[in-house]
Amino acid sequence: MSTRTDPDRSGLNALDPDETTARDAVHFRRILAARAKLAAAEAELREAVSAAREAGDSWTIIGAALDTSRQAAQQRFGG
């Protein structure tokens, strides 16, 4: 692997095409898609918690919705 600074964190640029058998990237693309969905879901969750707080819901109620404690919810999503 190269020691130069490389913005490609996947390591794909370090593969030698003469030595690496080409494969279908279906699983790689599936992982990328799942990560994008996870990021979108996390953003939606943060927005939902923020809206609940703005509406006056307590950390206890939010924690119950998250299946966690009041303290854990507040630590994760609080100010």
PDB file of N, CA and C in Angstrom:
ATOM      1  N   MET A   1       0.843  -1.175   0.000  1.00  0.00           N
ATOM      2  CA  MET A   1       0.000   0.000   0.000  1.00  0.00           C
ATOM      3  C   MET A   1       0.887   1.237   0.000  1.00  0.00           C
ATOM      4  N   SER A   2       0.420   2.261  -0.644  1.00  0.00           N
ATOM      5  CA  SER A   2       1.190   3.488  -0.788  1.00  0.00           C
ATOM      6  C   SER A   2       1.261   4.262   0.523  1.00  0.00           C
ATOM      7  N   THR A   3       2.383   4.946   0.728  1.00  0.00           N
ATOM      8  CA  THR A   3       2.521   5.764   1.939  1.00  0.00           C
ATOM      9  C   THR A   3       2.151   7.213   1.668  1.00  0.00           C
ATOM     10  N   ARG A   4       1.854   7.542   0.419  1.00  0.00           N
ATOM     11  CA  ARG A   4       1.488   8.920   0.099  1.00  0.00           C
ATOM     12  C   ARG A   4       0.109   9.248   0.663  1.00  0.00           C
ATOM     13  N   THR A   5      -0.145  10.525   0.839  1.00  0.00           N
ATOM     14  CA  THR A   5      -1.461  10.955   1.300  1.00  0.00           C
ATOM     15  C   THR A   5      -2.461  10.734   0.174  1.00  0.00           C
ATOM     16  N   ASP A   6      -3.495   9.980   0.461  1.00  0.00           N
ATOM     17  CA  ASP A   6      -4.466   9.603  -0.562  1.00  0.00           C
ATOM     18  C   ASP A   6      -5.869   9.823  -0.014  1.00  0.00           C
ATOM     19  N   PRO A   7      -6.664  10.660  -0.677  1.00  0.00           N
ATOM     20  CA  PRO A   7      -8.029  10.891  -0.182  1.00  0.00           C
ATOM     21  C   PRO A   7      -8.934   9.676  -0.325  1.00  0.00           C
ATOM     22  N   ASP A   8      -8.489   8.653  -1.071  1.00  0.00           N
ATOM     23  CA  ASP A   8      -9.280   7.436  -1.238  1.00  0.00           C
ATOM     24  C   ASP A   8      -9.088   6.529  -0.034  1.00  0.00           C
ATOM     25  N   ARG A   9      -9.995   6.629   0.938  1.00  0.00           N
ATOM     26  CA  ARG A   9      -9.888   5.835   2.163  1.00  0.00           C
ATOM     27  C   ARG A   9     -10.301   4.389   1.951  1.00  0.00           C
ATOM     28  N   SER A  10     -10.894   4.078   0.803  1.00  0.00           N
ATOM     29  CA  SER A  10     -11.337   2.706   0.559  1.00  0.00           C
ATOM     30  C   SER A  10     -10.173   1.762   0.301  1.00  0.00           C
ATOM     31  N   GLY A  11      -9.041   2.299  -0.120  1.00  0.00           N
ATOM     32  CA  GLY A  11      -7.896   1.462  -0.453  1.00  0.00           C
ATOM     33  C   GLY A  11      -7.944   0.922  -1.869  1.00  0.00           C
ATOM     34  N   LEU A  12      -8.986   1.265  -2.615  1.00  0.00           N
ATOM     35  CA  LEU A  12      -9.121   0.734  -3.964  1.00  0.00           C
ATOM     36  C   LEU A  12      -8.024   1.230  -4.900  1.00  0.00           C
ATOM     37  N   ASN A  13      -7.544   2.440  -4.680  1.00  0.00           N
ATOM     38  CA  ASN A  13      -6.480   2.971  -5.532  1.00  0.00           C
ATOM     39  C   ASN A  13      -5.175   2.212  -5.357  1.00  0.00           C
ATOM     40  N   ALA A  14      -5.025   1.506  -4.260  1.00  0.00           N
ATOM     41  CA  ALA A  14      -3.798   0.762  -3.997  1.00  0.00           C
ATOM     42  C   ALA A  14      -3.795  -0.612  -4.664  1.00  0.00           C
ATOM     43  N   LEU A  15      -4.930  -1.037  -5.208  1.00  0.00           N
ATOM     44  CA  LEU A  15      -5.000  -2.350  -5.844  1.00  0.00           C
ATOM     45  C   LEU A  15      -4.325  -2.319  -7.213  1.00  0.00           C
ATOM     46  N   ASP A  16      -3.552  -3.339  -7.485  1.00  0.00           N
ATOM     47  CA  ASP A  16      -2.890  -3.486  -8.775  1.00  0.00           C
ATOM     48  C   ASP A  16      -3.808  -4.288  -9.689  1.00  0.00           C
ATOM     49  N   PRO A  17      -4.320  -3.694 -10.780  1.00  0.00           N
ATOM     50  CA  PRO A  17      -5.257  -4.411 -11.642  1.00  0.00           C
ATOM     51  C   PRO A  17      -4.645  -5.647 -12.307  1.00  0.00           C
ATOM     52  N   ASP A  18      -3.305  -5.688 -12.408  1.00  0.00           N
ATOM     53  CA  ASP A  18      -2.660  -6.866 -12.991  1.00  0.00           C
ATOM     54  C   ASP A  18      -2.630  -8.033 -12.007  1.00  0.00           C
ATOM     55  N   GLU A  19      -2.778  -7.756 -10.737  1.00  0.00           N
ATOM     56  CA  GLU A  19      -2.696  -8.805  -9.721  1.00  0.00           C
ATOM     57  C   GLU A  19      -4.025  -9.060  -9.010  1.00  0.00           C
ATOM     58  N   THR A  20      -4.999  -8.199  -9.214  1.00  0.00           N
ATOM     59  CA  THR A  20      -6.274  -8.310  -8.517  1.00  0.00           C
ATOM     60  C   THR A  20      -7.364  -8.714  -9.503  1.00  0.00           C
ATOM     61  N   THR A  21      -8.020  -9.810  -9.216  1.00  0.00           N
ATOM     62  CA  THR A  21      -9.103 -10.281 -10.059  1.00  0.00           C
ATOM     63  C   THR A  21     -10.298  -9.346  -9.933  1.00  0.00           C
ATOM     64  N   ALA A  22     -10.853  -8.951 -11.072  1.00  0.00           N
ATOM     65  CA  ALA A  22     -12.025  -8.078 -11.074  1.00  0.00           C
ATOM     66  C   ALA A  22     -13.236  -8.865 -10.564  1.00  0.00           C
ATOM     67  N   ARG A  23     -14.039  -8.204  -9.745  1.00  0.00           N
ATOM     68  CA  ARG A  23     -15.254  -8.814  -9.223  1.00  0.00           C
ATOM     69  C   ARG A  23     -16.386  -7.822  -9.353  1.00  0.00           C
ATOM     70  N   ASP A  24     -17.584  -8.335  -9.337  1.00  0.00           N
ATOM     71  CA  ASP A  24     -18.760  -7.473  -9.319  1.00  0.00           C
ATOM     72  C   ASP A  24     -18.779  -6.729  -7.988  1.00  0.00           C
ATOM     73  N   ALA A  25     -19.031  -5.460  -8.022  1.00  0.00           N
ATOM     74  CA  ALA A  25     -19.007  -4.628  -6.816  1.00  0.00           C
ATOM     75  C   ALA A  25     -20.377  -4.529  -6.156  1.00  0.00           C
ATOM     76  N   VAL A  26     -21.238  -5.514  -6.387  1.00  0.00           N
ATOM     77  CA  VAL A  26     -22.594  -5.459  -5.856  1.00  0.00           C
ATOM     78  C   VAL A  26     -22.609  -5.315  -4.337  1.00  0.00           C
ATOM     79  N   HIS A  27     -21.735  -6.021  -3.642  1.00  0.00           N
ATOM     80  CA  HIS A  27     -21.727  -5.951  -2.177  1.00  0.00           C
ATOM     81  C   HIS A  27     -21.162  -4.614  -1.702  1.00  0.00           C
ATOM     82  N   PHE A  28     -20.149  -4.131  -2.396  1.00  0.00           N
ATOM     83  CA  PHE A  28     -19.582  -2.821  -2.071  1.00  0.00           C
ATOM     84  C   PHE A  28     -20.646  -1.738  -2.223  1.00  0.00           C
ATOM     85  N   ARG A  29     -21.370  -1.777  -3.337  1.00  0.00           N
ATOM     86  CA  ARG A  29     -22.436  -0.787  -3.567  1.00  0.00           C
ATOM     87  C   ARG A  29     -23.546  -0.925  -2.538  1.00  0.00           C
ATOM     88  N   ARG A  30     -23.856  -2.145  -2.139  1.00  0.00           N
ATOM     89  CA  ARG A  30     -24.905  -2.367  -1.126  1.00  0.00           C
ATOM     90  C   ARG A  30     -24.492  -1.765   0.208  1.00  0.00           C
ATOM     91  N   ILE A  31     -23.219  -1.934   0.578  1.00  0.00           N
ATOM     92  CA  ILE A  31     -22.721  -1.344   1.827  1.00  0.00           C
ATOM     93  C   ILE A  31     -22.789   0.172   1.759  1.00  0.00           C
ATOM     94  N   LEU A  32     -22.372   0.754   0.632  1.00  0.00           N
ATOM     95  CA  LEU A  32     -22.445   2.212   0.481  1.00  0.00           C
ATOM     96  C   LEU A  32     -23.889   2.705   0.600  1.00  0.00           C
ATOM     97  N   ALA A  33     -24.815   1.989  -0.022  1.00  0.00           N
ATOM     98  CA  ALA A  33     -26.230   2.379   0.046  1.00  0.00           C
ATOM     99  C   ALA A  33     -26.761   2.270   1.468  1.00  0.00           C
ATOM    100  N   ALA A  34     -26.386   1.217   2.175  1.00  0.00           N
ATOM    101  CA  ALA A  34     -26.835   1.044   3.557  1.00  0.00           C
ATOM    102  C   ALA A  34     -26.289   2.153   4.444  1.00  0.00           C
ATOM    103  N   ARG A  35     -25.025   2.524   4.232  1.00  0.00           N
ATOM    104  CA  ARG A  35     -24.434   3.623   5.014  1.00  0.00           C
ATOM    105  C   ARG A  35     -25.172   4.929   4.751  1.00  0.00           C
ATOM    106  N   ALA A  36     -25.551   5.176   3.499  1.00  0.00           N
ATOM    107  CA  ALA A  36     -26.294   6.396   3.163  1.00  0.00           C
ATOM    108  C   ALA A  36     -27.665   6.391   3.843  1.00  0.00           C
ATOM    109  N   LYS A  37     -28.330   5.235   3.840  1.00  0.00           N
ATOM    110  CA  LYS A  37     -29.631   5.128   4.505  1.00  0.00           C
ATOM    111  C   LYS A  37     -29.494   5.326   6.010  1.00  0.00           C
ATOM    112  N   LEU A  38     -28.429   4.777   6.573  1.00  0.00           N
ATOM    113  CA  LEU A  38     -28.176   4.927   8.004  1.00  0.00           C
ATOM    114  C   LEU A  38     -27.962   6.399   8.359  1.00  0.00           C
ATOM    115  N   ALA A  39     -27.203   7.101   7.544  1.00  0.00           N
ATOM    116  CA  ALA A  39     -26.968   8.530   7.783  1.00  0.00           C
ATOM    117  C   ALA A  39     -28.270   9.317   7.671  1.00  0.00           C
ATOM    118  N   ALA A  40     -29.091   8.977   6.692  1.00  0.00           N
ATOM    119  CA  ALA A  40     -30.384   9.659   6.530  1.00  0.00           C
ATOM    120  C   ALA A  40     -31.300   9.365   7.712  1.00  0.00           C
ATOM    121  N   ALA A  41     -31.309   8.128   8.175  1.00  0.00           N
ATOM    122  CA  ALA A  41     -32.137   7.763   9.331  1.00  0.00           C
ATOM    123  C   ALA A  41     -31.660   8.478  10.587  1.00  0.00           C
ATOM    124  N   GLU A  42     -30.355   8.595  10.765  1.00  0.00           N
ATOM    125  CA  GLU A  42     -29.805   9.312  11.919  1.00  0.00           C
ATOM    126  C   GLU A  42     -30.209  10.783  11.881  1.00  0.00           C
ATOM    127  N   ALA A  43     -30.155  11.389  10.696  1.00  0.00           N
ATOM    128  CA  ALA A  43     -30.571  12.794  10.552  1.00  0.00           C
ATOM    129  C   ALA A  43     -32.059  12.940  10.874  1.00  0.00           C
ATOM    130  N   GLU A  44     -32.883  12.013  10.391  1.00  0.00           N
ATOM    131  CA  GLU A  44     -34.318  12.051  10.677  1.00  0.00           C
ATOM    132  C   GLU A  44     -34.583  11.883  12.166  1.00  0.00           C
ATOM    133  N   LEU A  45     -33.851  10.987  12.817  1.00  0.00           N
ATOM    134  CA  LEU A  45     -34.015  10.781  14.247  1.00  0.00           C
ATOM    135  C   LEU A  45     -33.658  12.049  15.016  1.00  0.00           C
ATOM    136  N   ARG A  46     -32.556  12.683  14.649  1.00  0.00           N
ATOM    137  CA  ARG A  46     -32.158  13.933  15.315  1.00  0.00           C
ATOM    138  C   ARG A  46     -33.219  15.018  15.129  1.00  0.00           C
ATOM    139  N   GLU A  47     -33.767  15.108  13.920  1.00  0.00           N
ATOM    140  CA  GLU A  47     -34.820  16.085  13.654  1.00  0.00           C
ATOM    141  C   GLU A  47     -36.076  15.773  14.467  1.00  0.00           C
ATOM    142  N   ALA A  48     -36.428  14.499  14.578  1.00  0.00           N
ATOM    143  CA  ALA A  48     -37.621  14.105  15.334  1.00  0.00           C
ATOM    144  C   ALA A  48     -37.454  14.408  16.817  1.00  0.00           C
ATOM    145  N   VAL A  49     -36.282  14.131  17.352  1.00  0.00           N
ATOM    146  CA  VAL A  49     -36.022  14.429  18.767  1.00  0.00           C
ATOM    147  C   VAL A  49     -36.050  15.936  18.993  1.00  0.00           C
ATOM    148  N   SER A  50     -35.461  16.687  18.097  1.00  0.00           N
ATOM    149  CA  SER A  50     -35.464  18.139  18.217  1.00  0.00           C
ATOM    150  C   SER A  50     -36.892  18.687  18.180  1.00  0.00           C
ATOM    151  N   ALA A  51     -37.698  18.165  17.271  1.00  0.00           N
ATOM    152  CA  ALA A  51     -39.095  18.608  17.176  1.00  0.00           C
ATOM    153  C   ALA A  51     -39.865  18.242  18.440  1.00  0.00           C
ATOM    154  N   ALA A  52     -39.604  17.068  18.986  1.00  0.00           N
ATOM    155  CA  ALA A  52     -40.271  16.652  20.220  1.00  0.00           C
ATOM    156  C   ALA A  52     -39.901  17.589  21.364  1.00  0.00           C
ATOM    157  N   ARG A  53     -38.635  17.936  21.462  1.00  0.00           N
ATOM    158  CA  ARG A  53     -38.201  18.858  22.524  1.00  0.00           C
ATOM    159  C   ARG A  53     -38.846  20.229  22.340  1.00  0.00           C
ATOM    160  N   GLU A  54     -38.862  20.716  21.101  1.00  0.00           N
ATOM    161  CA  GLU A  54     -39.475  22.022  20.823  1.00  0.00           C
ATOM    162  C   GLU A  54     -40.966  22.011  21.154  1.00  0.00           C
ATOM    163  N   ALA A  55     -41.610  20.846  21.011  1.00  0.00           N
ATOM    164  CA  ALA A  55     -43.036  20.717  21.323  1.00  0.00           C
ATOM    165  C   ALA A  55     -43.280  20.545  22.815  1.00  0.00           C
ATOM    166  N   GLY A  56     -42.193  20.400  23.590  1.00  0.00           N
ATOM    167  CA  GLY A  56     -42.336  20.302  25.031  1.00  0.00           C
ATOM    168  C   GLY A  56     -42.248  18.909  25.607  1.00  0.00           C
ATOM    169  N   ASP A  57     -41.933  17.922  24.782  1.00  0.00           N
ATOM    170  CA  ASP A  57     -41.805  16.566  25.305  1.00  0.00           C
ATOM    171  C   ASP A  57     -40.582  16.465  26.211  1.00  0.00           C
ATOM    172  N   SER A  58     -40.729  15.689  27.269  1.00  0.00           N
ATOM    173  CA  SER A  58     -39.642  15.534  28.240  1.00  0.00           C
ATOM    174  C   SER A  58     -38.615  14.527  27.736  1.00  0.00           C
ATOM    175  N   TRP A  59     -37.430  14.587  28.345  1.00  0.00           N
ATOM    176  CA  TRP A  59     -36.394  13.609  28.029  1.00  0.00           C
ATOM    177  C   TRP A  59     -36.841  12.205  28.441  1.00  0.00           C
ATOM    178  N   THR A  60     -37.696  12.109  29.437  1.00  0.00           N
ATOM    179  CA  THR A  60     -38.216  10.809  29.860  1.00  0.00           C
ATOM    180  C   THR A  60     -39.047  10.185  28.741  1.00  0.00           C
ATOM    181  N   ILE A  61     -39.938  10.983  28.134  1.00  0.00           N
ATOM    182  CA  ILE A  61     -40.780  10.500  27.035  1.00  0.00           C
ATOM    183  C   ILE A  61     -39.918  10.142  25.829  1.00  0.00           C
ATOM    184  N   ILE A  62     -38.965  11.011  25.504  1.00  0.00           N
ATOM    185  CA  ILE A  62     -38.078  10.753  24.367  1.00  0.00           C
ATOM    186  C   ILE A  62     -37.248   9.493  24.622  1.00  0.00           C
ATOM    187  N   GLY A  63     -36.737   9.357  25.829  1.00  0.00           N
ATOM    188  CA  GLY A  63     -35.987   8.155  26.171  1.00  0.00           C
ATOM    189  C   GLY A  63     -36.828   6.907  26.012  1.00  0.00           C
ATOM    190  N   ALA A  64     -38.085   6.975  26.430  1.00  0.00           N
ATOM    191  CA  ALA A  64     -38.981   5.818  26.279  1.00  0.00           C
ATOM    192  C   ALA A  64     -39.174   5.466  24.803  1.00  0.00           C
ATOM    193  N   ALA A  65     -39.327   6.499  23.962  1.00  0.00           N
ATOM    194  CA  ALA A  65     -39.493   6.258  22.525  1.00  0.00           C
ATOM    195  C   ALA A  65     -38.240   5.639  21.914  1.00  0.00           C
ATOM    196  N   LEU A  66     -37.090   5.985  22.477  1.00  0.00           N
ATOM    197  CA  LEU A  66     -35.817   5.459  21.987  1.00  0.00           C
ATOM    198  C   LEU A  66     -35.424   4.147  22.654  1.00  0.00           C
ATOM    199  N   ASP A  67     -36.250   3.703  23.613  1.00  0.00           N
ATOM    200  CA  ASP A  67     -35.966   2.500  24.400  1.00  0.00           C
ATOM    201  C   ASP A  67     -34.638   2.632  25.138  1.00  0.00           C
ATOM    202  N   THR A  68     -34.484   3.797  25.765  1.00  0.00           N
ATOM    203  CA  THR A  68     -33.281   4.075  26.545  1.00  0.00           C
ATOM    204  C   THR A  68     -33.677   4.948  27.731  1.00  0.00           C
ATOM    205  N   SER A  69     -32.735   5.277  28.549  1.00  0.00           N
ATOM    206  CA  SER A  69     -33.031   6.113  29.710  1.00  0.00           C
ATOM    207  C   SER A  69     -33.111   7.591  29.322  1.00  0.00           C
ATOM    208  N   ARG A  70     -33.715   8.360  30.211  1.00  0.00           N
ATOM    209  CA  ARG A  70     -33.787   9.806  30.041  1.00  0.00           C
ATOM    210  C   ARG A  70     -32.383  10.386  29.889  1.00  0.00           C
ATOM    211  N   GLN A  71     -31.492   9.927  30.766  1.00  0.00           N
ATOM    212  CA  GLN A  71     -30.132  10.445  30.763  1.00  0.00           C
ATOM    213  C   GLN A  71     -29.398  10.122  29.466  1.00  0.00           C
ATOM    214  N   ALA A  72     -29.565   8.905  28.988  1.00  0.00           N
ATOM    215  CA  ALA A  72     -28.892   8.500  27.738  1.00  0.00           C
ATOM    216  C   ALA A  72     -29.423   9.302  26.552  1.00  0.00           C
ATOM    217  N   ALA A  73     -30.736   9.522  26.524  1.00  0.00           N
ATOM    218  CA  ALA A  73     -31.328  10.313  25.439  1.00  0.00           C
ATOM    219  C   ALA A  73     -30.804  11.749  25.482  1.00  0.00           C
ATOM    220  N   GLN A  74     -30.766  12.323  26.668  1.00  0.00           N
ATOM    221  CA  GLN A  74     -30.306  13.694  26.812  1.00  0.00           C
ATOM    222  C   GLN A  74     -28.816  13.826  26.449  1.00  0.00           C
ATOM    223  N   GLN A  75     -28.025  12.851  26.853  1.00  0.00           N
ATOM    224  CA  GLN A  75     -26.597  12.890  26.522  1.00  0.00           C
ATOM    225  C   GLN A  75     -26.375  12.790  25.024  1.00  0.00           C
ATOM    226  N   ARG A  76     -27.153  11.957  24.362  1.00  0.00           N
ATOM    227  CA  ARG A  76     -26.962  11.756  22.918  1.00  0.00           C
ATOM    228  C   ARG A  76     -27.495  12.914  22.098  1.00  0.00           C
ATOM    229  N   PHE A  77     -28.659  13.454  22.489  1.00  0.00           N
ATOM    230  CA  PHE A  77     -29.329  14.431  21.644  1.00  0.00           C
ATOM    231  C   PHE A  77     -29.412  15.829  22.236  1.00  0.00           C
ATOM    232  N   GLY A  78     -29.051  15.969  23.492  1.00  0.00           N
ATOM    233  CA  GLY A  78     -29.163  17.266  24.141  1.00  0.00           C
ATOM    234  C   GLY A  78     -28.098  18.244  23.671  1.00  0.00           C
ATOM    235  N   GLY A  79     -28.404  19.503  23.871  1.00  0.00           N
ATOM    236  CA  GLY A  79     -27.609  20.640  23.526  1.00  0.00           C
ATOM    237  C   GLY A  79     -26.170  20.520  23.382  1.00  0.00           C
TER     238      GLY A  79
END
